[in-house]
Short mmCIF file of N, CA and C in Angstrom, two decimals:
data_model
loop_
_atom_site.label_atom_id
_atom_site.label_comp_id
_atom_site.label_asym_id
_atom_site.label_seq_id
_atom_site.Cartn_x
_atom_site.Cartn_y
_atom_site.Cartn_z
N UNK G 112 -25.71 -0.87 41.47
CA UNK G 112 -25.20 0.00 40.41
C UNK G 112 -25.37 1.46 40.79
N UNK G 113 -24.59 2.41 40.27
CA UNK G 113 -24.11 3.17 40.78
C UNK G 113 -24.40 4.56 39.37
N UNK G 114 -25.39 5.25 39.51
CA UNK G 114 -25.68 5.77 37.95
C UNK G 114 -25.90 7.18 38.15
N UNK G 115 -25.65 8.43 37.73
CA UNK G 115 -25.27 9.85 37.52
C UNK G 115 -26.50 10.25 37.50
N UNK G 116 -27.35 11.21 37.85
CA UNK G 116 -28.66 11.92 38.02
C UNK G 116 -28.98 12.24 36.65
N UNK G 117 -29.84 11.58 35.87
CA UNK G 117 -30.37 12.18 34.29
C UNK G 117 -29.57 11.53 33.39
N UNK G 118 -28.92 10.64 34.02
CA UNK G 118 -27.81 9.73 32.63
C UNK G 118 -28.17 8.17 32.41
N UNK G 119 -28.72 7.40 31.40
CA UNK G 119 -28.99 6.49 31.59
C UNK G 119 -28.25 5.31 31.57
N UNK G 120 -28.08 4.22 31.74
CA UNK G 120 -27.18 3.44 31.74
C UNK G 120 -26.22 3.20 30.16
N UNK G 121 -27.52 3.48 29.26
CA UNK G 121 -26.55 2.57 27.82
C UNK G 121 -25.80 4.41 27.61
N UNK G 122 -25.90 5.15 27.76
CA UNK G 122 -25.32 6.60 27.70
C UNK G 122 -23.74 6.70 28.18
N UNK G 123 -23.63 5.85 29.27
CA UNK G 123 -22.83 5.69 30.27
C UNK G 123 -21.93 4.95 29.58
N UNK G 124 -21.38 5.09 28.30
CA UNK G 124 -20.10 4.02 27.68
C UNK G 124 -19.04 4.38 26.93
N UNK G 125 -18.28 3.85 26.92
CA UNK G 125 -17.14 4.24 25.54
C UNK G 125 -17.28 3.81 24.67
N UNK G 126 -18.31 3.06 23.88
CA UNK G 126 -17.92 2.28 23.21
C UNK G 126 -18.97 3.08 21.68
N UNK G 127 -19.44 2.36 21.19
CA UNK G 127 -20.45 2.59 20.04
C UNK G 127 -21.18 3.82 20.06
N UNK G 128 -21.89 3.70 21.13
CA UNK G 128 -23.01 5.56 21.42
C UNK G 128 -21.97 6.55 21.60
N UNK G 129 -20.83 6.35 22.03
CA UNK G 129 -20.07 7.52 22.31
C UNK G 129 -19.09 8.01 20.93
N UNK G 130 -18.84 7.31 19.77
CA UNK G 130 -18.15 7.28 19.28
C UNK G 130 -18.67 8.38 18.28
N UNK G 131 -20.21 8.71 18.18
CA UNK G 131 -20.33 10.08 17.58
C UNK G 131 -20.16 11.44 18.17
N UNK G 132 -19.67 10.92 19.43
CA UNK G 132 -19.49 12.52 19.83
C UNK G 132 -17.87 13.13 20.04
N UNK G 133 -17.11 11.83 19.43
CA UNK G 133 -15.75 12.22 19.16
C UNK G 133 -15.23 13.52 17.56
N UNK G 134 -14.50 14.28 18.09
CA UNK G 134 -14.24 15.29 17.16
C UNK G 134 -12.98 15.29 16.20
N UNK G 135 -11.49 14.87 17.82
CA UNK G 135 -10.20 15.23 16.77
C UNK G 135 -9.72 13.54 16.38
N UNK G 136 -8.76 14.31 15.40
CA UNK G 136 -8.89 13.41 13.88
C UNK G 136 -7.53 12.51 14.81
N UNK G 137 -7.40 11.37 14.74
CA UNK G 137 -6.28 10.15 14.90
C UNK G 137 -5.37 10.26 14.00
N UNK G 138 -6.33 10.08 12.70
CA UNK G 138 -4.98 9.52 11.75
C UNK G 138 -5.49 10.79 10.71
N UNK G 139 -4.36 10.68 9.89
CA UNK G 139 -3.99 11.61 9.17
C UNK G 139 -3.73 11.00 7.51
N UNK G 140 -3.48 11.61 6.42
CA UNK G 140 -2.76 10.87 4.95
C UNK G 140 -1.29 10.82 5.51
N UNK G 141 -0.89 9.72 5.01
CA UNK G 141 0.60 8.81 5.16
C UNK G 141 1.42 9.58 4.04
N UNK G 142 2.24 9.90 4.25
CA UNK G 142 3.44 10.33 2.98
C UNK G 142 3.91 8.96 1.50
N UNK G 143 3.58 8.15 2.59
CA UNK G 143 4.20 6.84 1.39
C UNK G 143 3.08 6.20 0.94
N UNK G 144 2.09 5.86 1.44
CA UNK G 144 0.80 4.66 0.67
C UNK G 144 -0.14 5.87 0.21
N UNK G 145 -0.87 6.97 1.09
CA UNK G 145 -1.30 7.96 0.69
C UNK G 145 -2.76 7.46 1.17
N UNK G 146 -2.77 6.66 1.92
CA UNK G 146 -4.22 6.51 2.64
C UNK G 146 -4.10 7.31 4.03
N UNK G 147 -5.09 7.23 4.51
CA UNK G 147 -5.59 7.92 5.66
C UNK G 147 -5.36 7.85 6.93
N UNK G 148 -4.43 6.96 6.84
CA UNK G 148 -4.16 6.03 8.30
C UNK G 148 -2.82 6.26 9.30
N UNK G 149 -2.12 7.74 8.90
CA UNK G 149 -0.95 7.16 9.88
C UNK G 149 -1.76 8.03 10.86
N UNK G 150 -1.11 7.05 12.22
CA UNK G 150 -1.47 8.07 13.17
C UNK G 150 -0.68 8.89 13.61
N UNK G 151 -1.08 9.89 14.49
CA UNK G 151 -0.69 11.42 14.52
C UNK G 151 -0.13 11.54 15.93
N UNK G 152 -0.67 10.59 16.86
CA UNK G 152 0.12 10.28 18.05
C UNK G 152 1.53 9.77 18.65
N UNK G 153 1.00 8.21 17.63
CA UNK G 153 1.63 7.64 17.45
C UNK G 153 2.92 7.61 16.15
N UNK G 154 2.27 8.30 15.55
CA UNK G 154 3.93 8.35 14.12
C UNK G 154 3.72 7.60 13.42
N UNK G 155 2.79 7.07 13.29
CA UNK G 155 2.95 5.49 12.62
C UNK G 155 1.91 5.11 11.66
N UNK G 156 2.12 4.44 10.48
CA UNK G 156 1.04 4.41 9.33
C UNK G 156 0.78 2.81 10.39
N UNK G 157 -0.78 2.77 10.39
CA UNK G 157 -1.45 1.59 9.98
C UNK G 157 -1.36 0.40 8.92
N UNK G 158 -1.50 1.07 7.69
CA UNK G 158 -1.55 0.77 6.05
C UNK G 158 -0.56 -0.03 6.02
N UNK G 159 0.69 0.94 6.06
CA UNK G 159 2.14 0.74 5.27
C UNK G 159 2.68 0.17 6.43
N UNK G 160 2.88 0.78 7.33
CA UNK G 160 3.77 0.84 8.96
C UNK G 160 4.84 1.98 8.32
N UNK G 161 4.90 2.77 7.42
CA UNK G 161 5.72 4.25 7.65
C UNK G 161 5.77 4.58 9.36
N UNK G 162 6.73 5.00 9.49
CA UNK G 162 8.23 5.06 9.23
C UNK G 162 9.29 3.82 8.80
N UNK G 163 8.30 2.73 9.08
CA UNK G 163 9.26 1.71 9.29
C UNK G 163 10.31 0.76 7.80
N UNK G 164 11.18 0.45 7.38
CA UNK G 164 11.91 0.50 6.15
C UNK G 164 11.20 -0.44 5.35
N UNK G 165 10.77 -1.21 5.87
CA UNK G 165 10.23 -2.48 5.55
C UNK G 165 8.23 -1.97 5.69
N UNK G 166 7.68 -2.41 3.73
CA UNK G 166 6.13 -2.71 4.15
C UNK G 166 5.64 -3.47 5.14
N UNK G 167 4.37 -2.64 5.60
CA UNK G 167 3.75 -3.90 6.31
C UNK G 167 3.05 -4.76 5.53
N UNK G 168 3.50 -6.13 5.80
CA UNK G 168 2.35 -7.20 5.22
C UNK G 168 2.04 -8.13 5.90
N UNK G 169 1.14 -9.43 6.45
CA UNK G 169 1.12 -10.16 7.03
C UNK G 169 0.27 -11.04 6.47
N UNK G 170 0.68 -12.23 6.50
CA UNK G 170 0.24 -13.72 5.93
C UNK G 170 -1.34 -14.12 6.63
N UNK G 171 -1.95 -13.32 7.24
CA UNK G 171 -3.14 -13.44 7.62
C UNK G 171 -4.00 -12.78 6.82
N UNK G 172 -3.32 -11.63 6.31
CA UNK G 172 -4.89 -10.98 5.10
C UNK G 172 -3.76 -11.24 3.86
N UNK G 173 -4.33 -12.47 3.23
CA UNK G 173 -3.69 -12.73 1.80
C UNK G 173 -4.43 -11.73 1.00
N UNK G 174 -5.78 -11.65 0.85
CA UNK G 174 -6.00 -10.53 0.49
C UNK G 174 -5.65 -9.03 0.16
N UNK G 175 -5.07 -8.68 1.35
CA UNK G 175 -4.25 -7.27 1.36
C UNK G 175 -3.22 -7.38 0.42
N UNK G 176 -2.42 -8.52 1.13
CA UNK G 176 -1.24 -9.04 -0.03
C UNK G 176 -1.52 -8.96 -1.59
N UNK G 177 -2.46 -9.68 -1.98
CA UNK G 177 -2.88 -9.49 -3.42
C UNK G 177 -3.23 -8.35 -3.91
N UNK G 178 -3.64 -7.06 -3.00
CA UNK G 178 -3.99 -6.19 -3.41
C UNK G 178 -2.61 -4.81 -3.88
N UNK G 179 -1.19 -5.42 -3.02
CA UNK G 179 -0.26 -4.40 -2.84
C UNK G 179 0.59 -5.20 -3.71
N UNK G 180 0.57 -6.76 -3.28
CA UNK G 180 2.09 -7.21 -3.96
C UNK G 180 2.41 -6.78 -5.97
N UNK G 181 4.09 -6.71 -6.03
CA UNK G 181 4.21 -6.57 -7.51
C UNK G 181 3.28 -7.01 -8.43
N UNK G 182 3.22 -6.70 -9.53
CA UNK G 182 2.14 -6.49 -10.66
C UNK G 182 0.89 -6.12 -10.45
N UNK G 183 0.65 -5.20 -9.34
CA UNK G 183 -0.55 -4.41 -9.48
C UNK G 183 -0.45 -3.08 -10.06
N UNK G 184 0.74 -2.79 -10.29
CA UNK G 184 0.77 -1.46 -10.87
C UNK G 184 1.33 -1.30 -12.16
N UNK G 185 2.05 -0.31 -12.79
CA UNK G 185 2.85 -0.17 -14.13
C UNK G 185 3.39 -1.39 -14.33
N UNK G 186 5.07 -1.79 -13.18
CA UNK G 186 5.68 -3.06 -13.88
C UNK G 186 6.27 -2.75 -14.62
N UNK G 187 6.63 -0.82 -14.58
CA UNK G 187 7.81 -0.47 -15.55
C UNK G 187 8.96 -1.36 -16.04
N UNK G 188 9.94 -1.36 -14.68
CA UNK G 188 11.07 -1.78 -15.13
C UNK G 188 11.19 -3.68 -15.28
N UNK G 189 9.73 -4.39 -14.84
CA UNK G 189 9.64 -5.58 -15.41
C UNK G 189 9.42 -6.15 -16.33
N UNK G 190 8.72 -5.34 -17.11
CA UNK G 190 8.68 -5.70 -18.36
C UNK G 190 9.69 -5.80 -19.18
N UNK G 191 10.82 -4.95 -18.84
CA UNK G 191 12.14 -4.53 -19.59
C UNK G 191 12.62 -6.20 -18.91
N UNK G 192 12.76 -6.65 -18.08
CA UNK G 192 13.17 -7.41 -17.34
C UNK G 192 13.08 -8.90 -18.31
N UNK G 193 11.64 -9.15 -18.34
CA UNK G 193 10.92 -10.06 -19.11
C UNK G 193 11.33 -10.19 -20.50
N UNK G 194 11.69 -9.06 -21.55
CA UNK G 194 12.04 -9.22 -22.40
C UNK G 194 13.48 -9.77 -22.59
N UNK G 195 14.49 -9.30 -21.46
CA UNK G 195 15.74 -9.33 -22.25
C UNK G 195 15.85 -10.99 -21.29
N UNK G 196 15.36 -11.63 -20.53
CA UNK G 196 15.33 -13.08 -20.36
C UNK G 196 14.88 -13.58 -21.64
N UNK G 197 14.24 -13.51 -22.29
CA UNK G 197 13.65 -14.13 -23.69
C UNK G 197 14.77 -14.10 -24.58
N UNK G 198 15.76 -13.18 -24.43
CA UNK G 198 17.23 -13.24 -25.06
C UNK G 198 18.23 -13.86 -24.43
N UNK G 199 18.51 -13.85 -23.27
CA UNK G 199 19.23 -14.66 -22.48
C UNK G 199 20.38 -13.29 -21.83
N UNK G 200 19.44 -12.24 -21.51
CA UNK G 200 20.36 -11.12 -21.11
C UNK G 200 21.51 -10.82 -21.64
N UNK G 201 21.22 -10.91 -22.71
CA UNK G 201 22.91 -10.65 -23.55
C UNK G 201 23.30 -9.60 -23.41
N UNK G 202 24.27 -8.85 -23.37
CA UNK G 202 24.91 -7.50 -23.51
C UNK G 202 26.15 -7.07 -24.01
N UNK G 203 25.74 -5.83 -24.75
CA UNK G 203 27.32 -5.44 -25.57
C UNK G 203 27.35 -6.32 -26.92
N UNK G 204 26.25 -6.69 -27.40
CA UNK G 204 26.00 -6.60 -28.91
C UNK G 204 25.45 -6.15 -29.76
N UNK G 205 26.07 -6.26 -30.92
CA UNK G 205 25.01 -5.37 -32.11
C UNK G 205 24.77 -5.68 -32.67
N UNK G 206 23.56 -6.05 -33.23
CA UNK G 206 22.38 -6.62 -34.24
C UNK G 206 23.24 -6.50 -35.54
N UNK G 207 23.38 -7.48 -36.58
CA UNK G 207 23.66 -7.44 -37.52
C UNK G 207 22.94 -7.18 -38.37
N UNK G 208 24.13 -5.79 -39.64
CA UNK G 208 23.28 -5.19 -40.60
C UNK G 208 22.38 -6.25 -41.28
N UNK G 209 21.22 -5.48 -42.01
CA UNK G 209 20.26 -5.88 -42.88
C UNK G 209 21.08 -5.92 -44.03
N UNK G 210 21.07 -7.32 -44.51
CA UNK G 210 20.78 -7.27 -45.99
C UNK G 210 20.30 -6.92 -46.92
N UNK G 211 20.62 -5.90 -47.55
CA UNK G 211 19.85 -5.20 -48.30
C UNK G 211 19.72 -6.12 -49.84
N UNK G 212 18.28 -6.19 -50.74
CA UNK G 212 18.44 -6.73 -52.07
C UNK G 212 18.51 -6.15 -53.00
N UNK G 213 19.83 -6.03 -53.72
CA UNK G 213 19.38 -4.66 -54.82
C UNK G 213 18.85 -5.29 -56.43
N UNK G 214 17.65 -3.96 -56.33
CA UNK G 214 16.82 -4.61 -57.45
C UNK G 214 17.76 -4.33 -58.45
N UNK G 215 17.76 -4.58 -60.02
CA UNK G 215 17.31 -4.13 -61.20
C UNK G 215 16.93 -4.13 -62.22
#
């Protein structure tokens, strides 16, 4: 073995001990998910995969999946959705007047 004057062997690595003496930043906040992860080299979200048109998701962290897929958030326009199936999506009708009872 082959070792540098005053450097000890576990000193001598890339890996774990060296990783506190790294400074510039990789990744950056993503424009679309808003986490921390696109990188800055590369162009590319981690998270999301921004730029790319399509989320990233993959059938190996179901987890992740559960955490992004629909109904984790508002569900604005599903709820609207949900209701007018309970009617049978009807459209272009108008509720018929109230009967009114007149007292006297």
């Amino acid at each position: 073995f082959f070792f540098f004057y005053g450097c000890s062997p576990s000193k001598m690595t890339k890996g774990t001990s060296s990783f506190g003496k790294r400074h510039n930043k990789t990744h950056t906040l993503c424009r679309r998910c808003g986490r921390s992860s696109y990188h800055i080299q590369k162009s590319t979200c981690s998270q999301c995969g921004y730029p790319a048109a399509k989320l990233r998701s993959y059938n190996w962290s179901v987890k992740a999946k559960r955490r992004k897929t629909t109904g984790t958030g508002r569900v604005r326009y599903l709820k609207v959705v949900r209701r007018r199936f309970r009617n049978g999506f009807r459209e272009g009708t108008q509720a018929k007047p109230k009967k009114t009872t007149q007292s006297k």
